[in-house]
Amino acid sequence: ESATYQFWVTASTRVGEGDSTRVVTISPSTKVPARIISFSRQIITPWKQNLTLVCKRVGSPPPTSTWKLHGKVLQSNGRYQISKEGTLHIRDIQHADSGNYTCYVENTHGKDDIVYTIHVRVPPDPPALSVMSAEADSLHLKWVDKVQRDIPILGYVINYKRDHGDWEEIHIESKADSHVLTNLWCGTRYQLCTLS
């Protein structure tokens, strides 16, 4: 015994409800192609967070789902867990987890897929620091970044101190790749480090 359903749509604003669309009458089919009712999207997330990727599927018979990363099928193990509903949970996400995660669903009547493009942001590695020249009371410093191109640098911090002195800190804009430390004590040894 098959039931029939009627559907129509109206739009509402503060002024009131508008006219409806025409009424559509339909009987549900027992043959429904596999479809995903989640949407593909891009996600930017900080590292060491947990991430959930939803792949809500519909269809009759119920579709099976498969997750892939870089063309390889993902299994529930370690940091990756796939629920019975098809949701992928990633624990303690790392920069190496960046990429396109594709959820494929399929049944005997059809198939569908969505893609999550994941970008994991991690703190940058410290730049490689070198002393270009030394004067009586100054040092000309230069650095080279060792970071991934998809991680924007917001700025640099130069920390320095005399032996047995206190650390001092200078903030440098992100476009710079060198700096001259001035007002240093002649003949004194200094310790230096930089951060991005």
mmCIF file of C-alpha atoms in Angstrom:
data_model
loop_
_atom_site.group_PDB
_atom_site.id
_atom_site.type_symbol
_atom_site.label_atom_id
_atom_site.label_comp_id
_atom_site.label_asym_id
_atom_site.label_seq_id
_atom_site.Cartn_x
_atom_site.Cartn_y
_atom_site.Cartn_z
ATOM 1 C CA GLU A 1 0.000 0.000 0.000
ATOM 2 C CA SER A 2 1.513 3.298 -1.100
ATOM 3 C CA ALA A 3 0.735 6.669 0.456
ATOM 4 C CA THR A 4 0.735 9.907 -1.519
ATOM 5 C CA TYR A 5 2.073 13.233 -0.323
ATOM 6 C CA GLN A 6 1.424 16.804 -1.423
ATOM 7 C CA PHE A 7 4.102 19.515 -1.322
ATOM 8 C CA TRP A 8 4.166 23.259 -1.950
ATOM 9 C CA VAL A 9 6.396 26.175 -0.973
ATOM 10 C CA THR A 10 5.667 29.728 0.163
ATOM 11 C CA ALA A 11 7.963 32.602 1.106
ATOM 12 C CA SER A 12 7.437 34.834 4.146
ATOM 13 C CA THR A 13 8.746 38.278 5.002
ATOM 14 C CA ARG A 14 7.851 40.852 7.664
ATOM 15 C CA VAL A 15 5.083 42.018 5.356
ATOM 16 C CA GLY A 16 3.460 38.597 5.209
ATOM 17 C CA GLU A 17 3.335 35.288 3.383
ATOM 18 C CA GLY A 18 3.410 35.213 -0.415
ATOM 19 C CA ASP A 19 1.566 32.990 -2.861
ATOM 20 C CA SER A 20 2.422 29.308 -2.908
ATOM 21 C CA THR A 21 3.931 27.309 -5.714
ATOM 22 C CA ARG A 22 1.746 24.796 -7.499
ATOM 23 C CA VAL A 23 0.935 21.704 -5.451
ATOM 24 C CA VAL A 24 2.990 18.630 -6.300
ATOM 25 C CA THR A 25 1.539 15.208 -5.495
ATOM 26 C CA ILE A 26 3.930 12.290 -5.292
ATOM 27 C CA SER A 27 4.115 8.722 -4.012
ATOM 28 C CA PRO A 28 7.418 7.707 -2.414
ATOM 29 C CA SER A 29 9.492 5.256 -4.391
ATOM 30 C CA THR A 30 11.221 2.242 -2.934
ATOM 31 C CA LYS A 31 14.039 2.930 -5.396
ATOM 32 C CA VAL A 32 15.835 6.070 -4.251
ATOM 33 C CA PRO A 33 19.315 6.831 -5.628
ATOM 34 C CA ALA A 34 22.093 7.421 -3.108
ATOM 35 C CA ARG A 35 22.504 11.122 -2.316
ATOM 36 C CA ILE A 36 24.452 13.189 0.207
ATOM 37 C CA ILE A 37 22.575 15.971 1.975
ATOM 38 C CA SER A 38 25.763 17.601 3.316
ATOM 39 C CA PHE A 39 27.682 20.133 1.208
ATOM 40 C CA SER A 40 31.273 20.281 -0.028
ATOM 41 C CA ARG A 41 33.254 23.054 1.635
ATOM 42 C CA GLN A 42 36.652 24.387 2.584
ATOM 43 C CA ILE A 43 37.718 24.314 6.247
ATOM 44 C CA ILE A 44 40.665 26.115 7.825
ATOM 45 C CA THR A 45 41.451 24.743 11.283
ATOM 46 C CA PRO A 46 44.236 25.150 13.834
ATOM 47 C CA TRP A 47 46.407 22.090 14.478
ATOM 48 C CA LYS A 48 45.869 19.740 17.434
ATOM 49 C CA GLN A 49 42.088 20.284 17.297
ATOM 50 C CA ASN A 50 39.450 17.621 16.703
ATOM 51 C CA LEU A 51 37.560 17.896 13.408
ATOM 52 C CA THR A 52 34.250 16.353 12.317
ATOM 53 C CA LEU A 53 33.334 15.939 8.632
ATOM 54 C CA VAL A 54 29.663 15.104 8.095
ATOM 55 C CA CYS A 55 28.522 12.910 5.203
ATOM 56 C CA LYS A 56 24.777 12.553 5.758
ATOM 57 C CA ARG A 57 23.410 10.136 3.191
ATOM 58 C CA VAL A 58 19.947 9.123 2.005
ATOM 59 C CA GLY A 59 18.654 6.508 -0.405
ATOM 60 C CA SER A 60 16.739 3.268 -0.658
ATOM 61 C CA PRO A 61 18.231 0.781 -0.212
ATOM 62 C CA PRO A 62 20.444 2.622 2.323
ATOM 63 C CA PRO A 63 23.716 3.605 0.621
ATOM 64 C CA THR A 64 27.171 2.595 1.783
ATOM 65 C CA SER A 65 29.797 5.281 2.308
ATOM 66 C CA THR A 66 33.569 5.421 1.821
ATOM 67 C CA TRP A 67 36.013 8.178 2.796
ATOM 68 C CA LYS A 68 39.173 8.784 0.751
ATOM 69 C CA LEU A 69 42.208 11.031 1.213
ATOM 70 C CA HIS A 70 44.746 11.394 -1.630
ATOM 71 C CA GLY A 71 42.953 8.551 -3.451
ATOM 72 C CA LYS A 72 43.388 6.106 -0.556
ATOM 73 C CA VAL A 73 40.471 4.646 1.404
ATOM 74 C CA LEU A 74 40.395 5.750 5.054
ATOM 75 C CA GLN A 75 39.648 3.195 7.752
ATOM 76 C CA SER A 76 38.681 3.718 11.386
ATOM 77 C CA ASN A 77 41.984 3.514 13.240
ATOM 78 C CA GLY A 78 44.142 5.721 15.439
ATOM 79 C CA ARG A 79 43.154 9.345 14.950
ATOM 80 C CA TYR A 80 40.543 8.598 12.234
ATOM 81 C CA GLN A 81 37.131 7.299 13.308
ATOM 82 C CA ILE A 82 34.208 6.758 10.916
ATOM 83 C CA SER A 83 30.755 6.468 12.496
ATOM 84 C CA LYS A 84 27.988 4.136 11.303
ATOM 85 C CA GLU A 85 26.254 7.235 9.902
ATOM 86 C CA GLY A 86 29.315 7.977 7.728
ATOM 87 C CA THR A 87 30.713 10.925 9.713
ATOM 88 C CA LEU A 88 34.520 11.156 9.789
ATOM 89 C CA HIS A 89 36.102 12.260 13.089
ATOM 90 C CA ILE A 90 39.781 13.307 13.063
ATOM 91 C CA ARG A 91 41.466 13.655 16.457
ATOM 92 C CA ASP A 92 44.513 15.855 17.118
ATOM 93 C CA ILE A 93 44.683 17.139 13.523
ATOM 94 C CA GLN A 94 48.185 17.813 12.155
ATOM 95 C CA HIS A 95 49.532 19.783 9.167
ATOM 96 C CA ALA A 96 50.067 16.475 7.316
ATOM 97 C CA ASP A 97 46.273 15.950 7.525
ATOM 98 C CA SER A 98 45.682 18.877 5.119
ATOM 99 C CA GLY A 99 44.092 17.808 1.841
ATOM 100 C CA ASN A 100 40.875 16.862 0.062
ATOM 101 C CA TYR A 101 38.679 14.434 2.002
ATOM 102 C CA THR A 102 36.066 12.873 -0.283
ATOM 103 C CA CYS A 103 32.985 11.013 0.936
ATOM 104 C CA TYR A 104 31.537 8.622 -1.647
ATOM 105 C CA VAL A 105 28.072 7.069 -1.211
ATOM 106 C CA GLU A 106 26.523 4.414 -3.412
ATOM 107 C CA ASN A 107 23.538 2.097 -3.693
ATOM 108 C CA THR A 108 22.081 0.065 -6.570
ATOM 109 C CA HIS A 109 20.267 3.147 -7.953
ATOM 110 C CA GLY A 110 22.990 5.783 -7.886
ATOM 111 C CA LYS A 111 26.034 7.378 -6.306
ATOM 112 C CA ASP A 112 27.152 10.777 -5.023
ATOM 113 C CA ASP A 113 30.184 12.428 -3.440
ATOM 114 C CA ILE A 114 31.276 15.568 -1.594
ATOM 115 C CA VAL A 115 34.731 17.009 -0.926
ATOM 116 C CA TYR A 116 36.013 18.765 2.179
ATOM 117 C CA THR A 117 39.189 20.742 1.480
ATOM 118 C CA ILE A 118 41.060 20.938 4.797
ATOM 119 C CA HIS A 119 43.832 23.447 5.545
ATOM 120 C CA VAL A 120 45.550 22.918 8.904
ATOM 121 C CA ARG A 121 47.308 25.965 10.344
ATOM 122 C CA VAL A 122 50.380 25.269 12.479
ATOM 123 C CA PRO A 123 52.845 27.609 14.172
ATOM 124 C CA PRO A 124 55.749 28.289 11.813
ATOM 125 C CA ASP A 125 59.239 26.904 12.357
ATOM 126 C CA PRO A 126 61.744 29.523 13.518
ATOM 127 C CA PRO A 127 63.508 31.297 10.661
ATOM 128 C CA ALA A 128 67.190 30.600 9.961
ATOM 129 C CA LEU A 129 69.084 33.534 11.520
ATOM 130 C CA SER A 130 72.516 34.790 10.461
ATOM 131 C CA VAL A 131 74.690 37.783 11.344
ATOM 132 C CA MET A 132 75.551 39.649 8.135
ATOM 133 C CA SER A 133 77.950 42.142 9.723
ATOM 134 C CA ALA A 134 79.098 43.332 13.141
ATOM 135 C CA GLU A 135 80.138 46.849 14.137
ATOM 136 C CA ALA A 136 81.402 48.137 17.488
ATOM 137 C CA ASP A 137 77.875 48.676 18.829
ATOM 138 C CA SER A 138 75.544 47.009 16.299
ATOM 139 C CA LEU A 139 74.739 43.762 14.494
ATOM 140 C CA HIS A 140 73.129 43.453 11.062
ATOM 141 C CA LEU A 141 70.833 40.376 11.221
ATOM 142 C CA LYS A 142 69.191 38.541 8.330
ATOM 143 C CA TRP A 143 66.780 35.594 8.391
ATOM 144 C CA VAL A 144 65.168 33.161 5.968
ATOM 145 C CA ASP A 145 61.803 31.526 6.599
ATOM 146 C CA LYS A 146 61.496 27.742 6.704
ATOM 147 C CA VAL A 147 57.703 27.759 6.632
ATOM 148 C CA GLN A 148 55.098 26.256 4.360
ATOM 149 C CA ARG A 149 53.701 28.721 1.811
ATOM 150 C CA ASP A 150 50.127 28.258 3.028
ATOM 151 C CA ILE A 151 50.956 29.650 6.485
ATOM 152 C CA PRO A 152 50.900 33.463 6.533
ATOM 153 C CA ILE A 153 53.569 35.137 8.684
ATOM 154 C CA LEU A 154 52.124 37.873 10.896
ATOM 155 C CA GLY A 155 55.493 39.211 12.055
ATOM 156 C CA TYR A 156 58.827 38.346 13.661
ATOM 157 C CA VAL A 157 60.223 38.594 17.175
ATOM 158 C CA ILE A 158 63.941 39.023 17.833
ATOM 159 C CA ASN A 159 65.040 38.098 21.341
ATOM 160 C CA TYR A 160 68.537 39.035 22.475
ATOM 161 C CA LYS A 161 70.529 39.438 25.686
ATOM 162 C CA ARG A 162 74.023 40.045 26.986
ATOM 163 C CA ASP A 163 75.691 37.281 28.953
ATOM 164 C CA HIS A 164 74.155 37.432 32.448
ATOM 165 C CA GLY A 165 71.675 40.082 31.237
ATOM 166 C CA ASP A 166 67.912 40.086 30.767
ATOM 167 C CA TRP A 167 66.201 39.096 27.527
ATOM 168 C CA GLU A 168 65.013 41.984 25.375
ATOM 169 C CA GLU A 169 62.436 41.659 22.616
ATOM 170 C CA ILE A 170 61.892 43.517 19.340
ATOM 171 C CA HIS A 171 58.832 43.039 17.109
ATOM 172 C CA ILE A 172 59.422 43.280 13.347
ATOM 173 C CA GLU A 173 56.808 43.512 10.561
ATOM 174 C CA SER A 174 56.149 40.455 8.405
ATOM 175 C CA LYS A 175 57.609 41.945 5.189
ATOM 176 C CA ALA A 176 61.091 42.397 6.699
ATOM 177 C CA ASP A 177 63.900 39.853 6.339
ATOM 178 C CA SER A 178 66.646 41.798 8.154
ATOM 179 C CA HIS A 179 67.185 44.177 11.066
ATOM 180 C CA VAL A 180 70.046 46.136 12.630
ATOM 181 C CA LEU A 181 70.387 45.805 16.409
ATOM 182 C CA THR A 182 71.872 49.034 17.749
ATOM 183 C CA ASN A 183 73.156 50.383 21.074
ATOM 184 C CA LEU A 184 74.949 47.133 21.907
ATOM 185 C CA TRP A 185 77.872 47.023 24.319
ATOM 186 C CA CYS A 186 81.212 46.823 22.559
ATOM 187 C CA GLY A 187 83.177 43.640 23.275
ATOM 188 C CA THR A 188 80.186 41.929 24.916
ATOM 189 C CA ARG A 189 78.856 38.522 23.914
ATOM 190 C CA TYR A 190 75.128 38.381 22.979
ATOM 191 C CA GLN A 191 72.645 35.529 22.586
ATOM 192 C CA LEU A 192 70.066 35.853 19.790
ATOM 193 C CA CYS A 193 66.985 33.998 18.591
ATOM 194 C CA THR A 194 64.117 34.784 16.222
ATOM 195 C CA LEU A 195 60.504 33.635 16.061
ATOM 196 C CA SER A 196 57.917 34.006 13.286
#
